[in-house]
PDB file of C-alpha atoms in Angstrom:
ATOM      1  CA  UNK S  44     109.480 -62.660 203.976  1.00  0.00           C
ATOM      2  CA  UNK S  45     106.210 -61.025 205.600  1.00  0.00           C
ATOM      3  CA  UNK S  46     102.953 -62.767 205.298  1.00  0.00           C
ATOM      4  CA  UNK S  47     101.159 -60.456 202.347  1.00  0.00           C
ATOM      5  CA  UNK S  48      98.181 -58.801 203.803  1.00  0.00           C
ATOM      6  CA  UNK S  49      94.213 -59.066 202.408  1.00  0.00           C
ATOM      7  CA  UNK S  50      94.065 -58.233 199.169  1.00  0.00           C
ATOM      8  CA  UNK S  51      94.450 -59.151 195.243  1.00  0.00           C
ATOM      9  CA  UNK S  52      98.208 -59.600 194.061  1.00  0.00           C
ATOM     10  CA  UNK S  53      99.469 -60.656 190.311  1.00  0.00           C
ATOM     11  CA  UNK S  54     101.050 -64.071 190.295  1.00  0.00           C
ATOM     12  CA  UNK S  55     102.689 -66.611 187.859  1.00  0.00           C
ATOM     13  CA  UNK S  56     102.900 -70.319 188.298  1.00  0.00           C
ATOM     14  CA  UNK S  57     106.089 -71.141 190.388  1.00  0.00           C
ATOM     15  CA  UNK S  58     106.170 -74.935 189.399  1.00  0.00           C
ATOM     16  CA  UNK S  59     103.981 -77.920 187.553  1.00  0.00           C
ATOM     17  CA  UNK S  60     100.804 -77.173 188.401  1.00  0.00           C
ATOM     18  CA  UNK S  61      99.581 -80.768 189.779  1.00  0.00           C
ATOM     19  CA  UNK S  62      95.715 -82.806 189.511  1.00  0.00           C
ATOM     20  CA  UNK S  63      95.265 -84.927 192.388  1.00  0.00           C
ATOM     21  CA  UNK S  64      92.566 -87.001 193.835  1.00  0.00           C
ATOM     22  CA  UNK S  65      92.027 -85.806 197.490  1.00  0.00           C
ATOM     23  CA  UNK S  66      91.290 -88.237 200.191  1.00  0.00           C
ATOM     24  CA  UNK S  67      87.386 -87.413 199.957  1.00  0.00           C
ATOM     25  CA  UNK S  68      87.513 -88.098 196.931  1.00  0.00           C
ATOM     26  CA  UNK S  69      87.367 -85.298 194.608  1.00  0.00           C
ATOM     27  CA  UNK S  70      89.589 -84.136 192.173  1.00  0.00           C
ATOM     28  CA  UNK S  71      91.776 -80.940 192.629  1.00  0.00           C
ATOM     29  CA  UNK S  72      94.435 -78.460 191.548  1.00  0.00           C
ATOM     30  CA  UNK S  73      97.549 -77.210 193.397  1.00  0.00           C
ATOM     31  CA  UNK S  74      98.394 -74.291 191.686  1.00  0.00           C
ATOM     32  CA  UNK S  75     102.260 -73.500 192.483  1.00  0.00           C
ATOM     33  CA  UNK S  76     102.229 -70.033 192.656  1.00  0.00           C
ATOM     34  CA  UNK S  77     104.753 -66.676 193.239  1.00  0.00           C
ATOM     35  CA  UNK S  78     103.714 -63.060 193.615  1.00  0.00           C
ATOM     36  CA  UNK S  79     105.124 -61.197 190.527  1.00  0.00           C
ATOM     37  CA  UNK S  80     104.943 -57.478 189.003  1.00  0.00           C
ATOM     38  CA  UNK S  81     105.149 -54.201 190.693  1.00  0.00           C
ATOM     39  CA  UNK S  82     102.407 -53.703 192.407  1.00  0.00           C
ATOM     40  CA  UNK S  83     103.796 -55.996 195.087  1.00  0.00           C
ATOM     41  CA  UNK S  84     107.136 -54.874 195.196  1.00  0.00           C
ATOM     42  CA  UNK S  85     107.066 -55.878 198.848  1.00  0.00           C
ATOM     43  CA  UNK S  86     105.773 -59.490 198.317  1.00  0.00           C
ATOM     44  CA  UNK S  87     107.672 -60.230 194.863  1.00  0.00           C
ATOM     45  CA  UNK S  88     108.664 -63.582 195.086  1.00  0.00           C
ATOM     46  CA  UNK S  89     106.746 -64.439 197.733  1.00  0.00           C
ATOM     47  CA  UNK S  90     105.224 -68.570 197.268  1.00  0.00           C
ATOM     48  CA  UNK S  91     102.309 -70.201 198.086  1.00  0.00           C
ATOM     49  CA  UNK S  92      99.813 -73.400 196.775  1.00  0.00           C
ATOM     50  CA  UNK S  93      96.587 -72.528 195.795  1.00  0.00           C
ATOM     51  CA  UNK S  94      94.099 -75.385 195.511  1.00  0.00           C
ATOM     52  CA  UNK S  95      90.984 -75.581 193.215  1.00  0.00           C
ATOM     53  CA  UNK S  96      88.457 -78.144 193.294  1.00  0.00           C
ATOM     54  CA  UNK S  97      87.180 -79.316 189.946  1.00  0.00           C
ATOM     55  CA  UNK S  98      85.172 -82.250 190.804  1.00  0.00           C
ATOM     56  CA  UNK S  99      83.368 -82.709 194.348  1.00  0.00           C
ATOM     57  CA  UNK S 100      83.222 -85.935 195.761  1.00  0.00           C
ATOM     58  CA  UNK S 101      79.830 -86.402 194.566  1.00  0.00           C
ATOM     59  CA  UNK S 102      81.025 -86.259 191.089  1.00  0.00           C
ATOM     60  CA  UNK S 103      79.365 -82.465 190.841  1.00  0.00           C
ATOM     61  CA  UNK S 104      82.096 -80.747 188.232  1.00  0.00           C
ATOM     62  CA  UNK S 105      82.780 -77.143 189.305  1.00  0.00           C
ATOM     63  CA  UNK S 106      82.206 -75.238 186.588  1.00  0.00           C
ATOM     64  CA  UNK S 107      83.152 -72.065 188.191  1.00  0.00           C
ATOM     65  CA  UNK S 108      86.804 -73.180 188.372  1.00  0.00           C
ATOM     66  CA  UNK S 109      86.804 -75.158 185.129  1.00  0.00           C
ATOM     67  CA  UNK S 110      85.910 -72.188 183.627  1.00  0.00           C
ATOM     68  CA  UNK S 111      87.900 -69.673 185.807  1.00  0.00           C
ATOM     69  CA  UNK S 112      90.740 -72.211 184.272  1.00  0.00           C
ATOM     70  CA  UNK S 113      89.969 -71.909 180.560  1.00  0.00           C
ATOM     71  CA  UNK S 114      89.699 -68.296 180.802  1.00  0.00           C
ATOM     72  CA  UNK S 115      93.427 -68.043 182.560  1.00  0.00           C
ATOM     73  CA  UNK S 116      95.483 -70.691 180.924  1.00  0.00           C
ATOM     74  CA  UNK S 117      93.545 -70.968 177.776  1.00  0.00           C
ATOM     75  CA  UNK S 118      92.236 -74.823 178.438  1.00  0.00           C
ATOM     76  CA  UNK S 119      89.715 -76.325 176.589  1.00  0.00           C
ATOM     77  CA  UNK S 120      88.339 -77.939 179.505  1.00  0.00           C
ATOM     78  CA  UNK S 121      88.248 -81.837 178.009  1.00  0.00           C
ATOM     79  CA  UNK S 122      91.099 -82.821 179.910  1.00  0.00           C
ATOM     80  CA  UNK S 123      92.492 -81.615 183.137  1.00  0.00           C
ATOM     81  CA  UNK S 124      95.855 -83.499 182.500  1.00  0.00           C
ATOM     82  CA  UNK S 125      96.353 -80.913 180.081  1.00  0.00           C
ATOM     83  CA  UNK S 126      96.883 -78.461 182.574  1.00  0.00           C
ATOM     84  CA  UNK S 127      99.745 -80.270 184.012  1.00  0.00           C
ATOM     85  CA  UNK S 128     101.326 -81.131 180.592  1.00  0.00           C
ATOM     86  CA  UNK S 129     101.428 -77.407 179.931  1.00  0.00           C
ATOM     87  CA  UNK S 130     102.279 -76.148 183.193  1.00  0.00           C
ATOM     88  CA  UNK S 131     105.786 -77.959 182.963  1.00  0.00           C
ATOM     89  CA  UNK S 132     108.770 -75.871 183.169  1.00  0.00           C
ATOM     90  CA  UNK S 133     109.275 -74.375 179.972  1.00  0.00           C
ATOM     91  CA  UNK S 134     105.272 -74.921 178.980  1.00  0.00           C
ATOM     92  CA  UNK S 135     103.028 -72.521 177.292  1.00  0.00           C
ATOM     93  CA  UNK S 136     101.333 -71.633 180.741  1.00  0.00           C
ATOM     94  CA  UNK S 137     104.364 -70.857 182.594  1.00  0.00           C
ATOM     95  CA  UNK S 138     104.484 -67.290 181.354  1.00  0.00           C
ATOM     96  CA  UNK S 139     100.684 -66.604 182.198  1.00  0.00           C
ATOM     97  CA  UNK S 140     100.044 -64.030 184.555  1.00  0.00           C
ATOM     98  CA  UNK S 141      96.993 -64.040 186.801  1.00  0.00           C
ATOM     99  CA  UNK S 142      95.153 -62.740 190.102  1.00  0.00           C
ATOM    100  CA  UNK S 143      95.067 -64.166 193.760  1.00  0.00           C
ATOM    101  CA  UNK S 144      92.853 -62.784 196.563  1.00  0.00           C
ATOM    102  CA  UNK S 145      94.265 -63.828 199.777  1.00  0.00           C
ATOM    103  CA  UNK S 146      95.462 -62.652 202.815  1.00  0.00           C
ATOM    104  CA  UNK S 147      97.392 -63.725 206.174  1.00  0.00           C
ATOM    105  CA  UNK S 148      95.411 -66.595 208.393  1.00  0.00           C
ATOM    106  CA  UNK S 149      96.198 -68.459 211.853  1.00  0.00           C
ATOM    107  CA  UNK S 150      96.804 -72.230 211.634  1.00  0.00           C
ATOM    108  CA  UNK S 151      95.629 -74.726 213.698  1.00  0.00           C
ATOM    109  CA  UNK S 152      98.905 -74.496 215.653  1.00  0.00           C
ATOM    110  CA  UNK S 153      99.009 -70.832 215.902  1.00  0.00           C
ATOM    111  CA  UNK S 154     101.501 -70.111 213.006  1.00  0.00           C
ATOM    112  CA  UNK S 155     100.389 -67.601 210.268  1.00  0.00           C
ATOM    113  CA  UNK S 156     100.354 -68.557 206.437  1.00  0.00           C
ATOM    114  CA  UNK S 157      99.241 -67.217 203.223  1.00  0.00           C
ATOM    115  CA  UNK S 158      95.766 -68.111 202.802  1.00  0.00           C
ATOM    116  CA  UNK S 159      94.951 -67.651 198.749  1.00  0.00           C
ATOM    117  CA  UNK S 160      90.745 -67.729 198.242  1.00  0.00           C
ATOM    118  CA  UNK S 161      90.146 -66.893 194.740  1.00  0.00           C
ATOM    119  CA  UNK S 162      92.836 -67.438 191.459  1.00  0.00           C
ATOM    120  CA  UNK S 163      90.917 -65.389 188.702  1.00  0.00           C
ATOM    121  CA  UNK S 164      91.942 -63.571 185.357  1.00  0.00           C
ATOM    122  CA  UNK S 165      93.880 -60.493 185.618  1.00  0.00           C
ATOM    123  CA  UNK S 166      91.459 -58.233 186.388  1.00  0.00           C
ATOM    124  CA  UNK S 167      89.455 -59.846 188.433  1.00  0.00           C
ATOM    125  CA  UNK S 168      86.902 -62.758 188.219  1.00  0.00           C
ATOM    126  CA  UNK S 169      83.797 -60.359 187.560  1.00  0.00           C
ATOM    127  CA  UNK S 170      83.661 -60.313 183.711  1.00  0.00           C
ATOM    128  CA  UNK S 171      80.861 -58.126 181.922  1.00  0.00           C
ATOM    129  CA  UNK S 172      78.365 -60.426 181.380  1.00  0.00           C
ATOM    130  CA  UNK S 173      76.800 -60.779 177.648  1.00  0.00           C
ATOM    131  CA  UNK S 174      74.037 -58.654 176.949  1.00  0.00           C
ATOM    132  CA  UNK S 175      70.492 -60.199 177.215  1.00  0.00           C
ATOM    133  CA  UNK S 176      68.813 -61.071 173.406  1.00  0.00           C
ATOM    134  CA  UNK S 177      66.325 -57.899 173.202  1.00  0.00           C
ATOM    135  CA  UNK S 178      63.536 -59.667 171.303  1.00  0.00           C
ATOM    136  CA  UNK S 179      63.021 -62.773 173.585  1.00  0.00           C
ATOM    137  CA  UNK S 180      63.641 -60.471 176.944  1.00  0.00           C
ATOM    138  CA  UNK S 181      60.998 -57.906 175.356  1.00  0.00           C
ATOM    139  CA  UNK S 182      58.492 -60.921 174.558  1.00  0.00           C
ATOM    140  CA  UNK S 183      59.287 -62.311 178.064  1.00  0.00           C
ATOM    141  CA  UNK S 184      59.388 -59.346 180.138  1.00  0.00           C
ATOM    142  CA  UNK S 185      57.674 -56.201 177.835  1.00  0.00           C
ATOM    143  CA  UNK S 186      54.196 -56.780 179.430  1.00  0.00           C
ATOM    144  CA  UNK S 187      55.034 -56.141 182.893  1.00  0.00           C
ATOM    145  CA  UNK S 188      57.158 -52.946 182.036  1.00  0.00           C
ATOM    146  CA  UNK S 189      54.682 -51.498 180.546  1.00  0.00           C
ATOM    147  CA  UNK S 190      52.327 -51.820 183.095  1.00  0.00           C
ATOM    148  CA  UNK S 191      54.491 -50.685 185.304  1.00  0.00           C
ATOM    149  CA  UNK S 192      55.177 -47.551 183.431  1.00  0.00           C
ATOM    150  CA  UNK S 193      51.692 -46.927 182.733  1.00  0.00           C
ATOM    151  CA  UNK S 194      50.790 -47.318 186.448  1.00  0.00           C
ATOM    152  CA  UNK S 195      53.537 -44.682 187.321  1.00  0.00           C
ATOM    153  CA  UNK S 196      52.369 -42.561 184.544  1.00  0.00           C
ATOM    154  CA  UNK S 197      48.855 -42.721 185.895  1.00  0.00           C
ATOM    155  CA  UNK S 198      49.780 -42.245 189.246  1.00  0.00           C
ATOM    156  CA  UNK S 199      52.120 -38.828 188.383  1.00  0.00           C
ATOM    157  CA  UNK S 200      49.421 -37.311 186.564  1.00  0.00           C
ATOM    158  CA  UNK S 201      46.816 -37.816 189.614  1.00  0.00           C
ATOM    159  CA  UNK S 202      49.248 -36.684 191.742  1.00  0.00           C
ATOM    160  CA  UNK S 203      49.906 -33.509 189.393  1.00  0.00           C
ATOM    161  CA  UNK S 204      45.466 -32.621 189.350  1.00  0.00           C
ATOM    162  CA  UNK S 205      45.582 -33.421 192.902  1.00  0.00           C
ATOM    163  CA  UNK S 206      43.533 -36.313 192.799  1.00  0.00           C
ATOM    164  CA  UNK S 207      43.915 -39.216 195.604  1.00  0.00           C
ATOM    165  CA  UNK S 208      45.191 -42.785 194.168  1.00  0.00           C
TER     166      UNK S 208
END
């Protein structure tokens, strides 16, 4: 099957998705995956690992990923074993659909693999953030606004009589 080219594709898990501690010592996920849907008709079926890094080897938890993982497989993020206790084959997370963004890449050797970047929500990984609490950004931020509006007023009606700033 053809390498799939840059872009964002909709995948499922394609096996127990597996937490390992790398030889540097931090702690990852290899995400089984296979391209699904029909908006790959080309690529359905198509497999590849994705790996996540939770924990760095400094101990730094990723909390990009952890929560790229609770919003995708609905973990509560107290227990990454969880993951692979409901990624099993007929587990709760095996029916999940999701989003890679990947593309072709050149090995060290010269072959060409599937080289998967980002796993996020279907959708994509940028999310509406909430809005800002009005009353503490006002109290914050209200101040310099209005100077800056009254400057611009100021300056408008100078301009308007002619008048040099």
């Amino acid at each position: 099957m053809e390498i799939p080219l840059e872009g964002k594709y909709v995948c499922k898990l394609n096996g127990q998705l597996v937490i390992y501690e790398a030889s540097t010592g931090s702690l990852c996920a290899a995400v089984p995956c296979v391209m699904v849907g029909s908006a790959t008709p080309a690529h359905e079926g198509f497999t590849f690992k994705h790996t996540m890094v939770l924990v760095k080897a400094d101990g730094t938890i990723q909390t990009k990923t952890t929560d790229t993982l609770k919003a995708v497989f609905g973990w509560d993020g107290a227990d990454p074993f969880w993951l692979m206790d409901n990624s099993e084959d007929n587990g709760p997370m095996r029916s999940v659909e999701f989003e890679i963004v990947g593309g072709p890449e050149t090995g060290d050797k010269g072959g060409q693999y599937f080289k998967s970047q980002w796993l996020n929500p279907l959708g994509g990984g940028m999310k509406t953030p909430a809005a800002a609490e009005r009353r503490s950004v006002l109290a914050k931020y209200g101040n310099k606004f209005q100077a800056l509006a009254s400057s611009a007023v100021g300056g408008a009606r100078r301009a308007a009589a002619g008048v040099a700033a």
